[in-house]
Amino acid sequence: MYYVDLFLNGLIFGSMYALMAIGLTLVYGLLRILHISHAAVYALGAFITVIVANATGSIALGMLVAVVVSAIFGMGVYRVLYQPMLRYPPYVAMIASIGLLIFMEDAFRIIFGEQGLTFTRNPYPTQIHNLFGITINTVQIAMIVLSTICLVALALFTTRTRMGIAWRATVSNPTIATSFGVDAIKVRYLNFMIGSALAALAGGLIALLNNFVEPTMGFVVSYKALAIIVLGGLGSMRGTLIAALALGLVESFGTIWVGSYLDRDALAFLFLIIVLMVRPQGLTGAHA
Amino acid sequence: MKAHFPCVSASTLMGAAVLAIGALAISPAVAQVKIGFQAPLTGPAATDGVSAKVASELAIERINAKGGILGQKAELVTYDDQAKTEDAVFTANKLVGQDGVKFAVSGSYSASGRAAAPIFQNAKVPFISAYGVHPDITRTGNYAFRTVHLGQPQGRAAAKFIGDNLGKKRISVISMDNDYGQATLEGFKSAVDQFGVKILGEYSYPLRDRQFGSIVASVKRDNPEAVYITGYFFTGGPLVTQLRAAGITVPIIGSQAFDAQKLIEIAGSAVEGVYIVGGLNRDPSNEELKTYLADFQKRAGYPGENVGATVYSAIVLMADAINRAGTLDPAKVRDALANTKDFPHLAGKLVSFNPLREINMPMNVNIVKDGQFRHFAWIDDLKLLAPPTE
């Protein structure tokens, strides 16, 4: 039962990493930019969830507003920060992106205070359910259910709808897609919108689980998500999903087996190094 | 005319002399005793830095309200060190060289305190690291003092509290993998045998971690009688919540840095009944602390905790030592600091400094009850709590 617990925990960690990393890999696939400030969008989602939930008394409304506002913010980042930089090499945009992350962390600190925020009413993390001998709380169930719904919906959207197929085509080859009449600019906005909405959802769920959001909460996730998209083969959605879940599991078991020698945060990179030594193209090798 | 000249000159001189004496007489009222102060006002440690700054201001106001230092007004010269060694060195040099301070207090983390200490030592500036816990700070030399318990005595106190006071013998330990967490763990492990405590499982987590699922699962498997955790309120809040959410109902004992109102805000009902070894004694009879906490809340807009209280105590202690020395001579002030007896530190009675200028002081244990920290016990075995002497 212990190992089932650890396994389940790994999947929960992994599902949150996946929600976060999908946006990052989409941006990389489309624009070849490492969108580091995606982590700030995640933190923004968490802060908005708490603020709106505390103001209205509805956590669901908080999450909804967070997702919408973050999606708009994400598109704004593209329009204001990246679009003017597209004519420069991608590292210019990456440096600007790091700058934005640092700026946002300090902005959160100045606006929301040094000590972070908590929900005034949040019964969910301590609502316990027993499923087949496993103890799991409501937030963890929500994490699994919501991330599954989002990822399945995303998969259906990109394979079954005209817009989704056009999007995928643009990600894999912008020039050809454009010549087939796909509006590449629209695809870029769509990209930032969906990626940012997913990150905000992850931020809101993590905020619920910890009952705590803090200005620096995006930092750790930012570099883990980078490790994930490299593992996933840079730009591959399927690869990112697999890498995210794999990292979640590695961390869950690794914390117990090697945790006393190695920091959990370092595990991500050890895992990355080992995988890249064996499979330089990433776990799935979608982009060799 | 010539005959009169010396006469005029003499009266002018006399007038000047009178003015000069007058100026001397007035000067003590306007002269200021400067105390250098470093704190991480910006950057990742700013949460504590801002608390430290508010506490430092309250301390100076209290000192001046009580007659200042040797009848002169006390003044802080504050610099931001961002909790970084390079900034700590830079601002320490500035304090000594440019501002000419003769006394200094660090309201910053271990790394900066450790970097700044040699500069103050070389300049023979009495220096107090308020809450930096790295052992090397006081080893720098005879001008470096510390006003907080080191991690190891904190850990030993926790072992006694769990084994003796609570009578729990089979426990799981979760520690933070930074200096403070590991030093506390070391102290704890060195004392468990003495109190018949057995460690069933030992887990560590990084400072930035907030997802403790696998540790929680492991503690559940251990099925302990109690759980001991070293960490800060921002790790402790989520960790306690996640332990309770997994159906673990045994007593949880947290380390000193749990002692912040934010812990209760984060973990809510989950943190009820949690013990904190080394927390501030918020008993209503503790008048000075009560006043301090009320003033702090008013000034900062959020409740005060250990960091601020220790910084406040360190600055008040420095002023107290100068007053006891009766002179601004740093060497004499150093001696007065070293000879401190029964100083009313906000965290308890600072009995004395040991030869390594570490505190001998009992430790308070709090319990969270009805959403508040309440005094639960004192660990006053000063032999058990003895800090290292070399």
PDB file of N, CA and C in Angstrom, chain B residues 62-107:
ATOM      1  N   ARG B  62      12.561  52.610  21.683  1.00  0.00           N
ATOM      2  CA  ARG B  62      12.481  52.254  23.100  1.00  0.00           C
ATOM      3  C   ARG B  62      13.723  52.764  23.838  1.00  0.00           C
ATOM      4  N   ILE B  63      14.894  52.569  23.213  1.00  0.00           N
ATOM      5  CA  ILE B  63      16.142  53.005  23.852  1.00  0.00           C
ATOM      6  C   ILE B  63      16.092  54.516  24.101  1.00  0.00           C
ATOM      7  N   ASN B  64      15.663  55.260  23.072  1.00  0.00           N
ATOM      8  CA  ASN B  64      15.625  56.717  23.214  1.00  0.00           C
ATOM      9  C   ASN B  64      14.564  57.165  24.211  1.00  0.00           C
ATOM     10  N   ALA B  65      13.443  56.433  24.246  1.00  0.00           N
ATOM     11  CA  ALA B  65      12.396  56.785  25.203  1.00  0.00           C
ATOM     12  C   ALA B  65      12.883  56.578  26.634  1.00  0.00           C
ATOM     13  N   LYS B  66      13.813  55.649  26.798  1.00  0.00           N
ATOM     14  CA  LYS B  66      14.323  55.373  28.142  1.00  0.00           C
ATOM     15  C   LYS B  66      15.615  56.118  28.430  1.00  0.00           C
ATOM     16  N   GLY B  67      15.875  57.204  27.709  1.00  0.00           N
ATOM     17  CA  GLY B  67      17.035  58.032  28.041  1.00  0.00           C
ATOM     18  C   GLY B  67      18.228  57.865  27.125  1.00  0.00           C
ATOM     19  N   GLY B  68      18.082  57.066  26.082  1.00  0.00           N
ATOM     20  CA  GLY B  68      19.145  56.944  25.097  1.00  0.00           C
ATOM     21  C   GLY B  68      20.344  56.153  25.591  1.00  0.00           C
ATOM     22  N   ILE B  69      21.472  56.355  24.912  1.00  0.00           N
ATOM     23  CA  ILE B  69      22.698  55.653  25.284  1.00  0.00           C
ATOM     24  C   ILE B  69      23.643  56.671  25.901  1.00  0.00           C
ATOM     25  N   LEU B  70      23.996  56.480  27.156  1.00  0.00           N
ATOM     26  CA  LEU B  70      24.859  57.421  27.887  1.00  0.00           C
ATOM     27  C   LEU B  70      24.324  58.840  27.750  1.00  0.00           C
ATOM     28  N   GLY B  71      23.012  58.972  27.790  1.00  0.00           N
ATOM     29  CA  GLY B  71      22.396  60.285  27.699  1.00  0.00           C
ATOM     30  C   GLY B  71      22.336  60.843  26.290  1.00  0.00           C
ATOM     31  N   GLN B  72      22.892  60.117  25.335  1.00  0.00           N
ATOM     32  CA  GLN B  72      22.840  60.595  23.956  1.00  0.00           C
ATOM     33  C   GLN B  72      21.782  59.819  23.175  1.00  0.00           C
ATOM     34  N   LYS B  73      21.401  60.408  22.048  1.00  0.00           N
ATOM     35  CA  LYS B  73      20.363  59.787  21.246  1.00  0.00           C
ATOM     36  C   LYS B  73      20.952  58.608  20.460  1.00  0.00           C
ATOM     37  N   ALA B  74      20.246  57.488  20.447  1.00  0.00           N
ATOM     38  CA  ALA B  74      20.703  56.341  19.658  1.00  0.00           C
ATOM     39  C   ALA B  74      20.176  56.472  18.234  1.00  0.00           C
ATOM     40  N   GLU B  75      21.020  56.067  17.286  1.00  0.00           N
ATOM     41  CA  GLU B  75      20.604  56.172  15.892  1.00  0.00           C
ATOM     42  C   GLU B  75      21.085  54.937  15.144  1.00  0.00           C
ATOM     43  N   LEU B  76      20.244  54.429  14.217  1.00  0.00           N
ATOM     44  CA  LEU B  76      20.650  53.272  13.422  1.00  0.00           C
ATOM     45  C   LEU B  76      21.186  53.729  12.088  1.00  0.00           C
ATOM     46  N   VAL B  77      22.233  53.046  11.627  1.00  0.00           N
ATOM     47  CA  VAL B  77      22.664  53.237  10.245  1.00  0.00           C
ATOM     48  C   VAL B  77      22.376  51.899   9.566  1.00  0.00           C
ATOM     49  N   THR B  78      21.320  51.876   8.747  1.00  0.00           N
ATOM     50  CA  THR B  78      20.831  50.599   8.212  1.00  0.00           C
ATOM     51  C   THR B  78      21.232  50.403   6.754  1.00  0.00           C
ATOM     52  N   TYR B  79      21.711  49.191   6.438  1.00  0.00           N
ATOM     53  CA  TYR B  79      22.002  48.842   5.039  1.00  0.00           C
ATOM     54  C   TYR B  79      21.337  47.531   4.676  1.00  0.00           C
ATOM     55  N   ASP B  80      20.953  47.434   3.409  1.00  0.00           N
ATOM     56  CA  ASP B  80      20.373  46.217   2.860  1.00  0.00           C
ATOM     57  C   ASP B  80      21.508  45.292   2.429  1.00  0.00           C
ATOM     58  N   ASP B  81      21.535  44.065   2.945  1.00  0.00           N
ATOM     59  CA  ASP B  81      22.580  43.135   2.489  1.00  0.00           C
ATOM     60  C   ASP B  81      22.017  42.003   1.635  1.00  0.00           C
ATOM     61  N   GLN B  82      20.705  42.027   1.380  1.00  0.00           N
ATOM     62  CA  GLN B  82      20.037  41.024   0.545  1.00  0.00           C
ATOM     63  C   GLN B  82      20.341  39.595   0.975  1.00  0.00           C
ATOM     64  N   ALA B  83      20.842  39.408   2.190  1.00  0.00           N
ATOM     65  CA  ALA B  83      21.265  38.095   2.699  1.00  0.00           C
ATOM     66  C   ALA B  83      22.370  37.488   1.837  1.00  0.00           C
ATOM     67  N   LYS B  84      23.107  38.354   1.140  1.00  0.00           N
ATOM     68  CA  LYS B  84      24.190  37.874   0.285  1.00  0.00           C
ATOM     69  C   LYS B  84      25.522  38.223   0.923  1.00  0.00           C
ATOM     70  N   THR B  85      26.485  37.315   0.798  1.00  0.00           N
ATOM     71  CA  THR B  85      27.776  37.558   1.440  1.00  0.00           C
ATOM     72  C   THR B  85      28.443  38.810   0.881  1.00  0.00           C
ATOM     73  N   GLU B  86      28.414  38.974  -0.453  1.00  0.00           N
ATOM     74  CA  GLU B  86      29.139  40.113  -1.022  1.00  0.00           C
ATOM     75  C   GLU B  86      28.543  41.451  -0.558  1.00  0.00           C
ATOM     76  N   ASP B  87      27.216  41.488  -0.461  1.00  0.00           N
ATOM     77  CA  ASP B  87      26.588  42.730   0.009  1.00  0.00           C
ATOM     78  C   ASP B  87      26.838  42.954   1.495  1.00  0.00           C
ATOM     79  N   ALA B  88      26.927  41.844   2.239  1.00  0.00           N
ATOM     80  CA  ALA B  88      27.198  41.965   3.677  1.00  0.00           C
ATOM     81  C   ALA B  88      28.604  42.532   3.887  1.00  0.00           C
ATOM     82  N   VAL B  89      29.567  42.048   3.094  1.00  0.00           N
ATOM     83  CA  VAL B  89      30.950  42.531   3.218  1.00  0.00           C
ATOM     84  C   VAL B  89      31.027  44.005   2.817  1.00  0.00           C
ATOM     85  N   PHE B  90      30.387  44.310   1.711  1.00  0.00           N
ATOM     86  CA  PHE B  90      30.410  45.688   1.212  1.00  0.00           C
ATOM     87  C   PHE B  90      29.812  46.666   2.230  1.00  0.00           C
ATOM     88  N   THR B  91      28.641  46.307   2.768  1.00  0.00           N
ATOM     89  CA  THR B  91      27.979  47.243   3.677  1.00  0.00           C
ATOM     90  C   THR B  91      28.668  47.268   5.049  1.00  0.00           C
ATOM     91  N   ALA B  92      29.297  46.143   5.436  1.00  0.00           N
ATOM     92  CA  ALA B  92      30.036  46.151   6.706  1.00  0.00           C
ATOM     93  C   ALA B  92      31.226  47.099   6.599  1.00  0.00           C
ATOM     94  N   ASN B  93      31.912  47.034   5.460  1.00  0.00           N
ATOM     95  CA  ASN B  93      33.037  47.947   5.245  1.00  0.00           C
ATOM     96  C   ASN B  93      32.580  49.399   5.241  1.00  0.00           C
ATOM     97  N   LYS B  94      31.432  49.618   4.640  1.00  0.00           N
ATOM     98  CA  LYS B  94      30.873  50.966   4.580  1.00  0.00           C
ATOM     99  C   LYS B  94      30.543  51.458   5.998  1.00  0.00           C
ATOM    100  N   LEU B  95      29.953  50.581   6.795  1.00  0.00           N
ATOM    101  CA  LEU B  95      29.593  50.953   8.165  1.00  0.00           C
ATOM    102  C   LEU B  95      30.836  51.350   8.960  1.00  0.00           C
ATOM    103  N   VAL B  96      31.893  50.534   8.817  1.00  0.00           N
ATOM    104  CA  VAL B  96      33.105  50.776   9.592  1.00  0.00           C
ATOM    105  C   VAL B  96      33.877  51.962   9.025  1.00  0.00           C
ATOM    106  N   GLY B  97      34.080  51.970   7.710  1.00  0.00           N
ATOM    107  CA  GLY B  97      34.934  52.971   7.086  1.00  0.00           C
ATOM    108  C   GLY B  97      34.253  54.318   6.907  1.00  0.00           C
ATOM    109  N   GLN B  98      33.118  54.293   6.249  1.00  0.00           N
ATOM    110  CA  GLN B  98      32.478  55.551   5.865  1.00  0.00           C
ATOM    111  C   GLN B  98      31.643  56.148   6.997  1.00  0.00           C
ATOM    112  N   ASP B  99      30.849  55.286   7.645  1.00  0.00           N
ATOM    113  CA  ASP B  99      29.951  55.795   8.682  1.00  0.00           C
ATOM    114  C   ASP B  99      30.608  55.845  10.053  1.00  0.00           C
ATOM    115  N   GLY B 100      31.724  55.134  10.190  1.00  0.00           N
ATOM    116  CA  GLY B 100      32.452  55.156  11.453  1.00  0.00           C
ATOM    117  C   GLY B 100      31.665  54.636  12.633  1.00  0.00           C
ATOM    118  N   VAL B 101      30.829  53.613  12.407  1.00  0.00           N
ATOM    119  CA  VAL B 101      30.087  53.081  13.548  1.00  0.00           C
ATOM    120  C   VAL B 101      31.032  52.297  14.453  1.00  0.00           C
ATOM    121  N   LYS B 102      30.736  52.322  15.739  1.00  0.00           N
ATOM    122  CA  LYS B 102      31.579  51.592  16.689  1.00  0.00           C
ATOM    123  C   LYS B 102      30.881  50.333  17.196  1.00  0.00           C
ATOM    124  N   PHE B 103      29.609  50.162  16.816  1.00  0.00           N
ATOM    125  CA  PHE B 103      28.838  49.005  17.280  1.00  0.00           C
ATOM    126  C   PHE B 103      27.968  48.539  16.122  1.00  0.00           C
ATOM    127  N   ALA B 104      27.786  47.215  16.002  1.00  0.00           N
ATOM    128  CA  ALA B 104      26.995  46.732  14.868  1.00  0.00           C
ATOM    129  C   ALA B 104      26.140  45.538  15.261  1.00  0.00           C
ATOM    130  N   VAL B 105      24.971  45.454  14.598  1.00  0.00           N
ATOM    131  CA  VAL B 105      24.064  44.330  14.802  1.00  0.00           C
ATOM    132  C   VAL B 105      23.671  43.812  13.424  1.00  0.00           C
ATOM    133  N   SER B 106      23.670  42.485  13.275  1.00  0.00           N
ATOM    134  CA  SER B 106      23.212  41.902  12.023  1.00  0.00           C
ATOM    135  C   SER B 106      21.815  41.350  12.224  1.00  0.00           C
ATOM    136  N   GLY B 107      20.882  41.851  11.412  1.00  0.00           N
ATOM    137  CA  GLY B 107      19.512  41.321  11.422  1.00  0.00           C
ATOM    138  C   GLY B 107      19.322  40.467  10.192  1.00  0.00           C
TER     139      GLY B 107
END
